[in-house]
Amino acid sequence: MAVNITLTMIKPEAVGKNYVGPILNMINEAGFKIAAMKLTKLSTRQAEAFYAVHSDRPFYTDLVEFMSSGPIVTAILEKENAVADFRKLIGATNPANAEKGTIRKLYAESLQKNAVHGSDSDENAQVEADFFFAKSDRVDYM
Ligand code: ADP
Ligand code: MG
């Protein structure tokens, strides 16, 4: 299977609780390679744009406020089957339903403050990677 990418964000509450190290460790242990990474902070407008697909949902306004409330760490991750394997590593959106040993089970605090983002398709992974990174930010391991 071809190597592909996913885009993650370590969300503001997890950065605030100093979970960046433990979460990155789990990501590396699971076989993902970091192709690009940065600490940044989303403006309200950037958070609105990133989550535009959810703009009709009742949780959208709160989500935008939360995601722009503090620094995040975002990264492009490379692995075979990256999108599905990363969704498996992070666990269900609601940490109450996340499997034992997943990042969200271990580090999430609530349905909204659920520690990490992971892309939901190869197409969105590419769109989200381009949202945060220029081609020149990205290391090529191949
Ligand atoms: P995922 O991040 O697992 O792909 P979604 O794309 O459905 O989940 O939702 C994006 C983010 O919005 C979630 O990670 C979570 O932070 C927040 N969210 C989703 N559903 C709810 C909800 N019902 N109430 C509050 N926040 C939610
Ligand atoms: Mg999603």
Short mmCIF file of N, CA and C and ligand atoms in Angstrom, two decimals:
data_model
loop_
_atom_site.label_atom_id
_atom_site.label_comp_id
_atom_site.label_asym_id
_atom_site.label_seq_id
_atom_site.Cartn_x
_atom_site.Cartn_y
_atom_site.Cartn_z
N MET A 1 0.85 -1.21 0.00
CA MET A 1 0.00 0.00 0.00
C MET A 1 0.88 1.25 0.00
N ALA A 2 0.41 2.26 -0.69
CA ALA A 2 1.21 3.50 -0.80
C ALA A 2 1.25 4.24 0.54
N VAL A 3 2.34 4.94 0.76
CA VAL A 3 2.43 5.82 1.93
C VAL A 3 1.51 7.01 1.68
N ASN A 4 0.68 7.33 2.64
CA ASN A 4 -0.11 8.55 2.51
C ASN A 4 -0.08 9.36 3.79
N ILE A 5 -0.84 10.45 3.78
CA ILE A 5 -0.72 11.42 4.88
C ILE A 5 -2.04 11.64 5.60
N THR A 6 -1.91 12.11 6.83
CA THR A 6 -3.05 12.64 7.56
C THR A 6 -2.58 13.92 8.25
N LEU A 7 -3.56 14.72 8.66
CA LEU A 7 -3.22 15.99 9.34
C LEU A 7 -3.75 15.90 10.76
N THR A 8 -2.90 16.20 11.72
CA THR A 8 -3.36 16.23 13.10
C THR A 8 -3.21 17.61 13.69
N MET A 9 -4.03 17.89 14.70
CA MET A 9 -3.82 19.03 15.59
C MET A 9 -3.89 18.49 17.01
N ILE A 10 -2.93 18.87 17.84
CA ILE A 10 -3.07 18.66 19.28
C ILE A 10 -3.78 19.91 19.78
N LYS A 11 -4.99 19.72 20.32
CA LYS A 11 -5.91 20.83 20.56
C LYS A 11 -5.49 21.66 21.79
N PRO A 12 -6.04 22.89 21.91
CA PRO A 12 -5.56 23.82 22.93
C PRO A 12 -5.54 23.26 24.36
N GLU A 13 -6.56 22.49 24.73
CA GLU A 13 -6.59 22.02 26.13
C GLU A 13 -5.47 21.01 26.38
N ALA A 14 -5.15 20.20 25.37
CA ALA A 14 -4.10 19.19 25.53
C ALA A 14 -2.72 19.84 25.55
N VAL A 15 -2.54 20.88 24.73
CA VAL A 15 -1.28 21.63 24.79
C VAL A 15 -1.14 22.28 26.17
N GLY A 16 -2.24 22.85 26.67
CA GLY A 16 -2.24 23.52 27.97
C GLY A 16 -1.94 22.59 29.13
N LYS A 17 -2.29 21.32 28.97
CA LYS A 17 -2.03 20.34 30.02
C LYS A 17 -0.68 19.63 29.83
N ASN A 18 0.15 20.14 28.93
CA ASN A 18 1.48 19.56 28.66
C ASN A 18 1.41 18.12 28.16
N TYR A 19 0.41 17.83 27.32
CA TYR A 19 0.30 16.49 26.74
C TYR A 19 0.97 16.38 25.37
N VAL A 20 1.63 17.44 24.92
CA VAL A 20 2.26 17.37 23.58
C VAL A 20 3.27 16.22 23.51
N GLY A 21 4.14 16.14 24.50
CA GLY A 21 5.17 15.09 24.50
C GLY A 21 4.58 13.69 24.48
N PRO A 22 3.72 13.37 25.45
CA PRO A 22 3.12 12.03 25.47
C PRO A 22 2.35 11.69 24.19
N ILE A 23 1.62 12.67 23.64
CA ILE A 23 0.84 12.39 22.43
C ILE A 23 1.77 12.15 21.23
N LEU A 24 2.81 12.99 21.09
CA LEU A 24 3.75 12.78 19.98
C LEU A 24 4.45 11.44 20.13
N ASN A 25 4.73 11.05 21.36
CA ASN A 25 5.36 9.75 21.59
C ASN A 25 4.46 8.61 21.10
N MET A 26 3.17 8.70 21.39
CA MET A 26 2.24 7.67 20.93
C MET A 26 2.18 7.64 19.40
N ILE A 27 2.22 8.83 18.80
CA ILE A 27 2.17 8.92 17.34
C ILE A 27 3.40 8.24 16.72
N ASN A 28 4.56 8.51 17.29
CA ASN A 28 5.80 7.88 16.78
C ASN A 28 5.79 6.37 17.04
N GLU A 29 5.38 5.98 18.23
CA GLU A 29 5.33 4.54 18.58
C GLU A 29 4.41 3.78 17.63
N ALA A 30 3.37 4.45 17.14
CA ALA A 30 2.42 3.80 16.24
C ALA A 30 2.92 3.76 14.79
N GLY A 31 4.12 4.29 14.56
CA GLY A 31 4.73 4.15 13.24
C GLY A 31 4.51 5.31 12.28
N PHE A 32 3.97 6.41 12.78
CA PHE A 32 3.80 7.60 11.93
C PHE A 32 5.10 8.39 11.89
N LYS A 33 5.42 8.91 10.72
CA LYS A 33 6.55 9.82 10.59
C LYS A 33 6.02 11.25 10.48
N ILE A 34 6.69 12.17 11.15
CA ILE A 34 6.29 13.57 11.10
C ILE A 34 6.93 14.20 9.86
N ALA A 35 6.10 14.65 8.92
CA ALA A 35 6.60 15.24 7.67
C ALA A 35 6.67 16.76 7.75
N ALA A 36 5.90 17.33 8.69
CA ALA A 36 5.93 18.78 8.96
C ALA A 36 5.27 18.98 10.31
N MET A 37 5.72 20.00 11.04
CA MET A 37 5.10 20.23 12.35
C MET A 37 5.33 21.67 12.80
N LYS A 38 4.35 22.24 13.49
CA LYS A 38 4.55 23.55 14.11
C LYS A 38 3.59 23.80 15.27
N LEU A 39 4.04 24.68 16.16
CA LEU A 39 3.19 25.24 17.21
C LEU A 39 2.62 26.53 16.64
N THR A 40 1.29 26.69 16.75
CA THR A 40 0.66 27.89 16.20
C THR A 40 -0.61 28.18 16.99
N LYS A 41 -1.25 29.28 16.66
CA LYS A 41 -2.53 29.60 17.30
C LYS A 41 -3.49 30.04 16.22
N LEU A 42 -4.66 29.42 16.18
CA LEU A 42 -5.65 29.76 15.17
C LEU A 42 -6.38 31.05 15.55
N SER A 43 -6.57 31.92 14.57
CA SER A 43 -7.46 33.06 14.78
C SER A 43 -8.90 32.53 14.70
N THR A 44 -9.85 33.34 15.15
CA THR A 44 -11.26 32.96 15.01
C THR A 44 -11.57 32.63 13.56
N ARG A 45 -11.10 33.46 12.67
CA ARG A 45 -11.38 33.27 11.25
C ARG A 45 -10.78 31.97 10.70
N GLN A 46 -9.56 31.67 11.14
CA GLN A 46 -8.93 30.41 10.70
C GLN A 46 -9.69 29.19 11.22
N ALA A 47 -10.10 29.26 12.50
CA ALA A 47 -10.85 28.13 13.07
C ALA A 47 -12.19 27.96 12.35
N GLU A 48 -12.84 29.08 12.03
CA GLU A 48 -14.10 29.02 11.27
C GLU A 48 -13.87 28.34 9.92
N ALA A 49 -12.77 28.71 9.26
CA ALA A 49 -12.48 28.16 7.94
C ALA A 49 -12.15 26.67 8.03
N PHE A 50 -11.33 26.31 9.03
CA PHE A 50 -10.92 24.90 9.14
C PHE A 50 -12.13 24.00 9.35
N TYR A 51 -13.08 24.47 10.17
CA TYR A 51 -14.25 23.65 10.52
C TYR A 51 -15.50 24.06 9.73
N ALA A 52 -15.32 24.73 8.61
CA ALA A 52 -16.46 25.23 7.81
C ALA A 52 -17.48 24.14 7.50
N VAL A 53 -17.02 22.92 7.32
CA VAL A 53 -17.91 21.79 7.03
C VAL A 53 -18.94 21.59 8.15
N HIS A 54 -18.62 22.04 9.36
CA HIS A 54 -19.53 21.88 10.50
C HIS A 54 -20.32 23.15 10.81
N SER A 55 -20.31 24.14 9.89
CA SER A 55 -20.88 25.46 10.22
C SER A 55 -22.37 25.42 10.55
N ASP A 56 -23.08 24.39 10.10
CA ASP A 56 -24.51 24.29 10.42
C ASP A 56 -24.78 23.54 11.72
N ARG A 57 -23.74 22.98 12.32
CA ARG A 57 -23.96 22.16 13.51
C ARG A 57 -24.09 23.04 14.76
N PRO A 58 -24.88 22.59 15.73
CA PRO A 58 -25.10 23.40 16.94
C PRO A 58 -23.82 23.66 17.74
N PHE A 59 -22.82 22.78 17.60
CA PHE A 59 -21.59 22.94 18.39
C PHE A 59 -20.54 23.83 17.70
N TYR A 60 -20.85 24.34 16.50
CA TYR A 60 -19.85 25.04 15.69
C TYR A 60 -19.26 26.28 16.38
N THR A 61 -20.12 27.15 16.88
CA THR A 61 -19.63 28.40 17.49
C THR A 61 -18.71 28.12 18.67
N ASP A 62 -19.13 27.21 19.53
CA ASP A 62 -18.30 26.84 20.69
C ASP A 62 -16.99 26.19 20.25
N LEU A 63 -17.08 25.36 19.21
CA LEU A 63 -15.88 24.68 18.71
C LEU A 63 -14.86 25.69 18.19
N VAL A 64 -15.35 26.67 17.42
CA VAL A 64 -14.47 27.72 16.89
C VAL A 64 -13.81 28.50 18.02
N GLU A 65 -14.61 28.83 19.03
CA GLU A 65 -14.07 29.58 20.17
C GLU A 65 -13.00 28.76 20.90
N PHE A 66 -13.32 27.49 21.13
CA PHE A 66 -12.35 26.61 21.80
C PHE A 66 -11.07 26.45 20.99
N MET A 67 -11.21 26.19 19.69
CA MET A 67 -10.02 25.90 18.88
C MET A 67 -9.12 27.12 18.67
N SER A 68 -9.68 28.31 18.92
CA SER A 68 -8.87 29.52 18.80
C SER A 68 -8.49 30.09 20.17
N SER A 69 -8.71 29.29 21.22
CA SER A 69 -8.50 29.79 22.59
C SER A 69 -7.05 29.70 23.08
N GLY A 70 -6.21 28.98 22.37
CA GLY A 70 -4.82 28.83 22.81
C GLY A 70 -4.01 28.12 21.75
N PRO A 71 -2.70 27.95 22.02
CA PRO A 71 -1.85 27.32 21.03
C PRO A 71 -2.24 25.88 20.73
N ILE A 72 -1.99 25.48 19.50
CA ILE A 72 -2.14 24.09 19.07
C ILE A 72 -0.80 23.65 18.47
N VAL A 73 -0.60 22.34 18.40
CA VAL A 73 0.51 21.79 17.62
C VAL A 73 -0.12 21.04 16.46
N THR A 74 0.27 21.40 15.26
CA THR A 74 -0.27 20.72 14.09
C THR A 74 0.86 20.04 13.32
N ALA A 75 0.54 18.91 12.71
CA ALA A 75 1.57 18.14 12.00
C ALA A 75 0.96 17.36 10.85
N ILE A 76 1.77 17.20 9.80
CA ILE A 76 1.46 16.25 8.73
C ILE A 76 2.13 14.93 9.11
N LEU A 77 1.37 13.86 9.13
CA LEU A 77 1.89 12.55 9.50
C LEU A 77 1.84 11.62 8.29
N GLU A 78 2.91 10.85 8.12
CA GLU A 78 3.02 9.92 7.00
C GLU A 78 3.01 8.47 7.49
N LYS A 79 2.30 7.65 6.79
CA LYS A 79 2.26 6.21 7.09
C LYS A 79 1.44 5.52 6.02
N GLU A 80 1.65 4.24 5.83
CA GLU A 80 0.70 3.50 5.00
C GLU A 80 -0.66 3.59 5.68
N ASN A 81 -1.71 3.82 4.90
CA ASN A 81 -3.06 3.83 5.46
C ASN A 81 -3.20 4.87 6.59
N ALA A 82 -2.57 6.03 6.38
CA ALA A 82 -2.44 7.02 7.46
C ALA A 82 -3.78 7.47 8.05
N VAL A 83 -4.75 7.77 7.20
CA VAL A 83 -6.00 8.34 7.70
C VAL A 83 -6.72 7.35 8.62
N ALA A 84 -6.94 6.13 8.14
CA ALA A 84 -7.68 5.14 8.93
C ALA A 84 -6.89 4.72 10.16
N ASP A 85 -5.58 4.51 10.00
CA ASP A 85 -4.77 4.07 11.14
C ASP A 85 -4.71 5.16 12.22
N PHE A 86 -4.70 6.43 11.80
CA PHE A 86 -4.65 7.49 12.80
C PHE A 86 -6.00 7.63 13.52
N ARG A 87 -7.09 7.50 12.79
CA ARG A 87 -8.42 7.53 13.42
C ARG A 87 -8.51 6.42 14.47
N LYS A 88 -7.90 5.28 14.16
CA LYS A 88 -7.91 4.17 15.11
C LYS A 88 -7.06 4.50 16.35
N LEU A 89 -5.93 5.13 16.12
CA LEU A 89 -5.04 5.49 17.24
C LEU A 89 -5.69 6.54 18.14
N ILE A 90 -6.46 7.46 17.57
CA ILE A 90 -7.03 8.53 18.40
C ILE A 90 -8.32 8.09 19.10
N GLY A 91 -9.08 7.19 18.50
CA GLY A 91 -10.31 6.72 19.12
C GLY A 91 -11.51 7.58 18.77
N ALA A 92 -12.66 7.21 19.29
CA ALA A 92 -13.94 7.86 18.95
C ALA A 92 -13.93 9.34 19.33
N THR A 93 -14.74 10.12 18.60
CA THR A 93 -14.85 11.56 18.84
C THR A 93 -15.18 11.86 20.30
N ASN A 94 -16.14 11.11 20.84
CA ASN A 94 -16.48 11.26 22.26
C ASN A 94 -15.58 10.33 23.08
N PRO A 95 -14.72 10.88 23.91
CA PRO A 95 -13.78 10.02 24.66
C PRO A 95 -14.47 8.97 25.52
N ALA A 96 -15.73 9.24 25.87
CA ALA A 96 -16.48 8.24 26.65
C ALA A 96 -16.67 6.96 25.85
N ASN A 97 -16.65 7.08 24.52
CA ASN A 97 -16.81 5.91 23.65
C ASN A 97 -15.49 5.43 23.06
N ALA A 98 -14.40 6.09 23.40
CA ALA A 98 -13.10 5.74 22.79
C ALA A 98 -12.55 4.47 23.43
N GLU A 99 -11.93 3.66 22.57
CA GLU A 99 -11.36 2.41 23.07
C GLU A 99 -10.18 2.65 24.01
N LYS A 100 -10.00 1.70 24.91
CA LYS A 100 -8.87 1.72 25.84
C LYS A 100 -7.55 1.86 25.08
N GLY A 101 -6.64 2.66 25.58
CA GLY A 101 -5.33 2.78 24.96
C GLY A 101 -5.27 3.79 23.83
N THR A 102 -6.41 4.36 23.45
CA THR A 102 -6.39 5.39 22.39
C THR A 102 -6.00 6.75 22.99
N ILE A 103 -5.56 7.64 22.12
CA ILE A 103 -5.13 8.97 22.58
C ILE A 103 -6.27 9.70 23.27
N ARG A 104 -7.46 9.64 22.67
CA ARG A 104 -8.59 10.35 23.28
C ARG A 104 -9.01 9.72 24.61
N LYS A 105 -8.94 8.40 24.71
CA LYS A 105 -9.28 7.75 25.97
C LYS A 105 -8.31 8.21 27.07
N LEU A 106 -7.05 8.32 26.70
CA LEU A 106 -6.02 8.65 27.70
C LEU A 106 -5.98 10.15 28.02
N TYR A 107 -6.19 11.01 27.01
CA TYR A 107 -5.87 12.43 27.21
C TYR A 107 -7.03 13.40 27.00
N ALA A 108 -8.17 12.95 26.44
CA ALA A 108 -9.26 13.88 26.20
C ALA A 108 -10.00 14.20 27.49
N GLU A 109 -10.59 15.38 27.51
CA GLU A 109 -11.33 15.78 28.72
C GLU A 109 -12.84 15.79 28.48
N SER A 110 -13.28 15.94 27.24
CA SER A 110 -14.72 15.96 26.93
C SER A 110 -14.92 15.76 25.43
N LEU A 111 -16.19 15.69 25.04
CA LEU A 111 -16.52 15.55 23.62
C LEU A 111 -15.92 16.70 22.81
N GLN A 112 -15.99 17.92 23.33
CA GLN A 112 -15.39 19.04 22.61
C GLN A 112 -13.87 19.06 22.79
N LYS A 113 -13.42 18.99 24.01
CA LYS A 113 -11.98 19.06 24.31
C LYS A 113 -11.40 17.65 24.24
N ASN A 114 -11.33 17.15 23.01
CA ASN A 114 -10.97 15.74 22.84
C ASN A 114 -9.53 15.54 22.34
N ALA A 115 -8.66 16.43 22.74
CA ALA A 115 -7.20 16.27 22.66
C ALA A 115 -6.58 16.40 21.27
N VAL A 116 -7.18 15.74 20.27
CA VAL A 116 -6.54 15.71 18.95
C VAL A 116 -7.56 15.75 17.82
N HIS A 117 -7.10 16.25 16.69
CA HIS A 117 -7.83 16.16 15.43
C HIS A 117 -7.14 15.14 14.54
N GLY A 118 -7.92 14.44 13.75
CA GLY A 118 -7.38 13.59 12.68
C GLY A 118 -8.25 13.71 11.45
N SER A 119 -7.63 13.81 10.27
CA SER A 119 -8.38 13.93 9.01
C SER A 119 -9.31 12.73 8.83
N ASP A 120 -10.40 12.94 8.05
CA ASP A 120 -11.36 11.85 7.86
C ASP A 120 -11.30 11.22 6.47
N SER A 121 -10.46 11.73 5.58
CA SER A 121 -10.31 11.13 4.24
C SER A 121 -8.97 11.59 3.65
N ASP A 122 -8.51 10.87 2.63
CA ASP A 122 -7.28 11.29 1.95
C ASP A 122 -7.43 12.68 1.34
N GLU A 123 -8.60 12.94 0.78
CA GLU A 123 -8.85 14.25 0.15
C GLU A 123 -8.76 15.36 1.20
N ASN A 124 -9.43 15.17 2.33
CA ASN A 124 -9.40 16.19 3.37
C ASN A 124 -8.03 16.31 4.01
N ALA A 125 -7.29 15.21 4.09
CA ALA A 125 -5.93 15.27 4.63
C ALA A 125 -5.08 16.23 3.80
N GLN A 126 -5.24 16.16 2.47
CA GLN A 126 -4.48 17.04 1.58
C GLN A 126 -4.92 18.49 1.75
N VAL A 127 -6.22 18.72 1.81
CA VAL A 127 -6.75 20.07 2.00
C VAL A 127 -6.26 20.65 3.33
N GLU A 128 -6.31 19.84 4.38
CA GLU A 128 -5.92 20.30 5.71
C GLU A 128 -4.41 20.51 5.82
N ALA A 129 -3.64 19.66 5.15
CA ALA A 129 -2.18 19.84 5.13
C ALA A 129 -1.84 21.17 4.45
N ASP A 130 -2.54 21.46 3.36
CA ASP A 130 -2.31 22.71 2.63
C ASP A 130 -2.80 23.93 3.41
N PHE A 131 -3.76 23.71 4.30
CA PHE A 131 -4.26 24.80 5.15
C PHE A 131 -3.15 25.33 6.06
N PHE A 132 -2.31 24.43 6.55
CA PHE A 132 -1.30 24.81 7.54
C PHE A 132 0.12 24.94 6.97
N PHE A 133 0.42 24.21 5.91
CA PHE A 133 1.81 24.10 5.49
C PHE A 133 2.00 24.38 4.00
N ALA A 134 3.13 25.02 3.71
CA ALA A 134 3.57 25.15 2.33
C ALA A 134 4.34 23.88 1.95
N LYS A 135 4.43 23.62 0.68
CA LYS A 135 5.17 22.43 0.21
C LYS A 135 6.60 22.44 0.78
N SER A 136 7.18 23.64 0.88
CA SER A 136 8.57 23.75 1.34
C SER A 136 8.73 23.49 2.84
N ASP A 137 7.62 23.42 3.58
CA ASP A 137 7.69 23.09 5.02
C ASP A 137 7.81 21.59 5.24
N ARG A 138 7.61 20.84 4.18
CA ARG A 138 7.42 19.41 4.31
C ARG A 138 8.67 18.62 3.96
N VAL A 139 9.05 17.72 4.86
CA VAL A 139 10.19 16.84 4.63
C VAL A 139 9.73 15.64 3.80
N ASP A 140 10.54 15.25 2.86
CA ASP A 140 10.23 14.08 2.05
C ASP A 140 11.13 12.91 2.47
N TYR A 141 10.58 11.89 3.06
CA TYR A 141 11.37 10.75 3.54
C TYR A 141 11.62 9.72 2.43
N MET A 142 10.86 9.87 1.32
CA MET A 142 10.96 8.80 0.30
C MET A 142 12.15 8.95 -0.61
P1 ADP B 1 -13.75 14.18 14.71
O1 ADP B 1 -12.82 15.24 15.29
O2 ADP B 1 -13.69 12.90 15.49
O3 ADP B 1 -13.56 13.98 13.24
P2 ADP B 1 -16.14 15.69 14.02
O4 ADP B 1 -15.45 16.00 12.74
O5 ADP B 1 -17.50 15.12 13.97
O6 ADP B 1 -15.25 14.72 14.93
O7 ADP B 1 -16.23 17.01 14.91
C1 ADP B 1 -15.16 17.94 14.94
C2 ADP B 1 -14.93 18.34 16.38
O8 ADP B 1 -16.06 19.04 16.87
C3 ADP B 1 -14.75 17.18 17.37
O9 ADP B 1 -13.44 16.65 17.39
C4 ADP B 1 -15.11 17.84 18.69
O10 ADP B 1 -14.05 18.66 19.18
C5 ADP B 1 -16.26 18.76 18.26
N1 ADP B 1 -17.56 18.12 18.38
C6 ADP B 1 -18.09 17.15 17.59
N2 ADP B 1 -19.33 16.80 17.99
C7 ADP B 1 -19.61 17.58 19.06
C8 ADP B 1 -20.75 17.72 19.93
N3 ADP B 1 -21.83 16.96 19.76
N4 ADP B 1 -20.66 18.60 20.95
C9 ADP B 1 -19.58 19.38 21.11
N5 ADP B 1 -18.47 19.31 20.33
C10 ADP B 1 -18.48 18.42 19.32
MG MG B 2 -13.85 15.29 11.68
#
